C-alpha positions as MATLAB code, in Angstrom:
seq = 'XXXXXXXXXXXXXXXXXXXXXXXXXXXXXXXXXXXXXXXXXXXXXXXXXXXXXXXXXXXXXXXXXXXXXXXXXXXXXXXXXXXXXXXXXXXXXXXXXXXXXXXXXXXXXXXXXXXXXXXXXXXXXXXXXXXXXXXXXXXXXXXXXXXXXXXXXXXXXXXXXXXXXXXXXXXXXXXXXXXXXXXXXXXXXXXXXXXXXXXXXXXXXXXXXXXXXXXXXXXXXXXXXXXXXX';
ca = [
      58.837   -6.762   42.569;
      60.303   -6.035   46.094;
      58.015   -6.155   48.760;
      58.191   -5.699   52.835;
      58.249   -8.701   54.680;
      55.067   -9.752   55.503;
      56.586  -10.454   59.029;
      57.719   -7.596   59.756;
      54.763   -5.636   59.077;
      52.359   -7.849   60.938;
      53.472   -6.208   64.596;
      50.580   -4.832   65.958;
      48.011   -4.630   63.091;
      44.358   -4.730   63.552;
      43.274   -8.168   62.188;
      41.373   -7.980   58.674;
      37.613   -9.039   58.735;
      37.821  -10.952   55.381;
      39.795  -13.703   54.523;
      42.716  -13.757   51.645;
      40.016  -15.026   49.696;
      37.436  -12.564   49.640;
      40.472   -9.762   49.546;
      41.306  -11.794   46.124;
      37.768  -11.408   45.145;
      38.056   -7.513   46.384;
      40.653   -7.101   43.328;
      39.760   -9.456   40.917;
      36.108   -7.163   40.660;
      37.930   -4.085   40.889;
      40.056   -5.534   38.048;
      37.175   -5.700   35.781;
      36.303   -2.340   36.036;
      39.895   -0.576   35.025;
      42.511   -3.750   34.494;
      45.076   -0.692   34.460;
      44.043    2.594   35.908;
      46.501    5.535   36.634;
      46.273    8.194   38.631;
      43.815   11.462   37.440;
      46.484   14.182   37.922;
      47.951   14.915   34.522;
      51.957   15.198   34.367;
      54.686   14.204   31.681;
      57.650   13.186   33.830;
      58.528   12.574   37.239;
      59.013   15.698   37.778;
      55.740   17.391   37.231;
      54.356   14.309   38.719;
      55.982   15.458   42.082;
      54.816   18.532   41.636;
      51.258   18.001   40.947;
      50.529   14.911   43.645;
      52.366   17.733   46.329;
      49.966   20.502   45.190;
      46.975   18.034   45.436;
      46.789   18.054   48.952;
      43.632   19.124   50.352;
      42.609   19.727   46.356;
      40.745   17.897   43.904;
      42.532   16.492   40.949;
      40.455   18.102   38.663;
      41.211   21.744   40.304;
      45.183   20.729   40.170;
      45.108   19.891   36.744;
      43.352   23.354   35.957;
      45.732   24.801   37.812;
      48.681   23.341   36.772;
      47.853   23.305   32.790;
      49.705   26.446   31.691;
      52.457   25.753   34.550;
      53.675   22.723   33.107;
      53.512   23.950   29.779;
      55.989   26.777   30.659;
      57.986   24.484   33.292;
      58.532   20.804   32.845;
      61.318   20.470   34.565;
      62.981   22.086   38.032;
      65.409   24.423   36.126;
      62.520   26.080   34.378;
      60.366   25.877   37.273;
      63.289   28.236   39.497;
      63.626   30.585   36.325;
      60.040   31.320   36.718;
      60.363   32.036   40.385;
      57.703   31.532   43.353;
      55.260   34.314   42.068;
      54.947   33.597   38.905;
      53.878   29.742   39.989;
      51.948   31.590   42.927;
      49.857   33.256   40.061;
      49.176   30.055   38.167;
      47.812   28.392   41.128;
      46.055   30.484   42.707;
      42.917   28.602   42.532;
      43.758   25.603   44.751;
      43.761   25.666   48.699;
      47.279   26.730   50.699;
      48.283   28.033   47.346;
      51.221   30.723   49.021;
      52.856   27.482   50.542;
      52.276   25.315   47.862;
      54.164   27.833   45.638;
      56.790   27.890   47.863;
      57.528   24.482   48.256;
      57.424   23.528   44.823;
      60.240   26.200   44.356;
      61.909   24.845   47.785;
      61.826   21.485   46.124;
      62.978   22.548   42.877;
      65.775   23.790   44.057;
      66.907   20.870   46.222;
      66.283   18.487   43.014;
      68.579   20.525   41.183;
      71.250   21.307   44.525;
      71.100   17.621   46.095;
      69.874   15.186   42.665;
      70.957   16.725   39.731;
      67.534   17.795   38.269;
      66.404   14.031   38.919;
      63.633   12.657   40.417;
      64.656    9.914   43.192;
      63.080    6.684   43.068;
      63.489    6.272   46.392;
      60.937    7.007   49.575;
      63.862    8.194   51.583;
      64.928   10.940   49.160;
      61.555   11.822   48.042;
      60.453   12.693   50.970;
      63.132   14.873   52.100;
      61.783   17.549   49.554;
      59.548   20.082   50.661;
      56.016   19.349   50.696;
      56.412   16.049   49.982;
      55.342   13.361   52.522;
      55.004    9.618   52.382;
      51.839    9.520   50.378;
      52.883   11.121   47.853;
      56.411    9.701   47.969;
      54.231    6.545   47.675;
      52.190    7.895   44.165;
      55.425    9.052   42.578;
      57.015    5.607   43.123;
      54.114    3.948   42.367;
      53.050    5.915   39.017;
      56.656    7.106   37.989;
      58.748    3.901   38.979;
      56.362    0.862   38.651;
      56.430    0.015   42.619;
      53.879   -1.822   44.431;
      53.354    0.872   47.197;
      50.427    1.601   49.116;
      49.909    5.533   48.529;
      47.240    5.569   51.706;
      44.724    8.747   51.403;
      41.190    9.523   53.022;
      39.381    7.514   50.173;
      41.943    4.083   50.701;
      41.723    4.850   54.450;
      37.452    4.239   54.305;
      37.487    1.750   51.942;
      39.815   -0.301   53.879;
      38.170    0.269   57.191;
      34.614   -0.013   55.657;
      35.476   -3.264   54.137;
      36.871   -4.887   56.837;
      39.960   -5.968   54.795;
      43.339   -3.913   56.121;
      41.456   -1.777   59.142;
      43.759    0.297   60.916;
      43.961    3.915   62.900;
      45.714    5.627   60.994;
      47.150    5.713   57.531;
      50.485    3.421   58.354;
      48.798    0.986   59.788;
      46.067    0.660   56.876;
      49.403    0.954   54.838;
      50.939   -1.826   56.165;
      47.760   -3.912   56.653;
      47.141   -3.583   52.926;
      50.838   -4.260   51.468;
      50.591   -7.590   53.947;
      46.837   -8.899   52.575;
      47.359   -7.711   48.850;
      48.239  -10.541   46.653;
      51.469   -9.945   44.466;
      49.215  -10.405   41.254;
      47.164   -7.112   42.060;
      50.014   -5.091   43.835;
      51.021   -2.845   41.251;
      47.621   -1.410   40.874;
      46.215   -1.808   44.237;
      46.155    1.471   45.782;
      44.404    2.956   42.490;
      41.711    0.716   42.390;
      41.143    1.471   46.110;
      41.619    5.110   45.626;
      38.792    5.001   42.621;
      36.495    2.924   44.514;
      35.988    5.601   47.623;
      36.118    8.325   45.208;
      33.358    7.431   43.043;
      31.573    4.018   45.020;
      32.515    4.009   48.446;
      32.092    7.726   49.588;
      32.315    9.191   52.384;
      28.696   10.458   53.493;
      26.632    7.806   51.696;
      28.072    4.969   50.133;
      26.900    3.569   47.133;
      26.576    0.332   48.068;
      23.872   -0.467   45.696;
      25.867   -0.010   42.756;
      29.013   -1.332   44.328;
      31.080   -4.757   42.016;
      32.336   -5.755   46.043;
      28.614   -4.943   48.507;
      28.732   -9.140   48.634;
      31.866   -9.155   50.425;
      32.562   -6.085   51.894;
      31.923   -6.077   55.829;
      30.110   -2.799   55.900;
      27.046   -2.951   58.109;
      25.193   -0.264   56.877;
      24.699   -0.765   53.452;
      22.100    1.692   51.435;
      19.671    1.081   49.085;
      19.098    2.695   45.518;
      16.488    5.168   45.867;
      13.368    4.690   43.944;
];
């Protein structure tokens, strides 16, 4: 398992608010609750993994994978994808948010798998995110869901959770990145940034937290922790 140097990484990071300890205890509850998630976005290779974690930007999983149903089942694979050419995949998902560009870059990057990687999906971050509409989170997810590596795939709902909790804060996304692949113990790595994802998508939420029915409310740093409602 090859992971940054925690050295490295340290520069400049905002200090976490629990110890290695409690961040231990952090996983070991999340654990419990799904010893082995994976991500919600339904694919069958790398490919159409790319492909669906690009056109979930700004989407909900559940509205890409409505979208995206009848796509994959007429393109699996970036050949298929160019023969059926930008409107036809504009037409299929047409449902989600910045659909025109989304079509366009999933043809864009289609096209440079096929020019510049032979119809293969890199398992590097460096290749990945030269194709269009890809960026370093969901470089991050591919490598993480595709290729088995420990990344830190930081969205809005890791971001809170990590800030809430006290235990990787940072201002933006690369620092709570690099926070969390420094704190995260090598035995919970692997499945980190899904059990952090889960937790602020269905526990920790944005408006009002449900810290009442929260496995981590004893540890987590949050100050303004709710109540059920009677």
């Amino acid at each position: 398992m090859v992971r940054a140097k925690p050295e490295v990484l340290a520069k400049n990071l905002p200090r976490p608010r629990l110890n290695r300890a409690q961040i231990s205890d952090i996983y070991r509850h999340l654990q419990s609750l799904d010893p082995a998630p994976r991500t919600e976005l339904n694919y069958s290779n790398p490919y159409t993994l790319v492909v669906a974690v690009a056109l979930s930007a700004q989407s909900t999983d559940v509205g890409v994978n409505k979208a995206t149903k009848a796509l994959f089942a007429k393109a699996d694979t970036p050949q298929k994808m160019l023969a059926l050419g930008e409107d036809v995949v504009r037409d299929h998902i047409k449902t989600i948010g910045l659909y025109r560009n989304k079509a366009a870059n999933v043809i864009k990057l289609s096209q440079m798998l096929v020019d510049d990687f032979g119809g293969i999906v890199p398992g590097n971050r460096d290749d990945l995110i030269k194709l269009p509409g890809v960026g370093r989170k969901t470089a991050n997810v591919v490598l993480n869901e595709a290729f088995g590596q420990p990344t830190m795939a930081v969205d809005t709902h890791i971001f809170r959770v990590a800030n809430r909790t006290g235990m990787a804060p940072g201002k933006d996304v690369v620092q709570v990145e690099h926070n969390l692949l420094r704190v995260t113990p090598d035995e919970f790595a692997l499945h980190a940034h899904h059990w952090l994802i889960l937790h602020g998508r269905y526990t920790c939420v944005a408006r009002t937290p449900k810290c009442f029915n929260c496995a981590i409310s004893e540890i987590c740093k949050y100050s303004k922790k709710t109540k059920a409602v009677d």
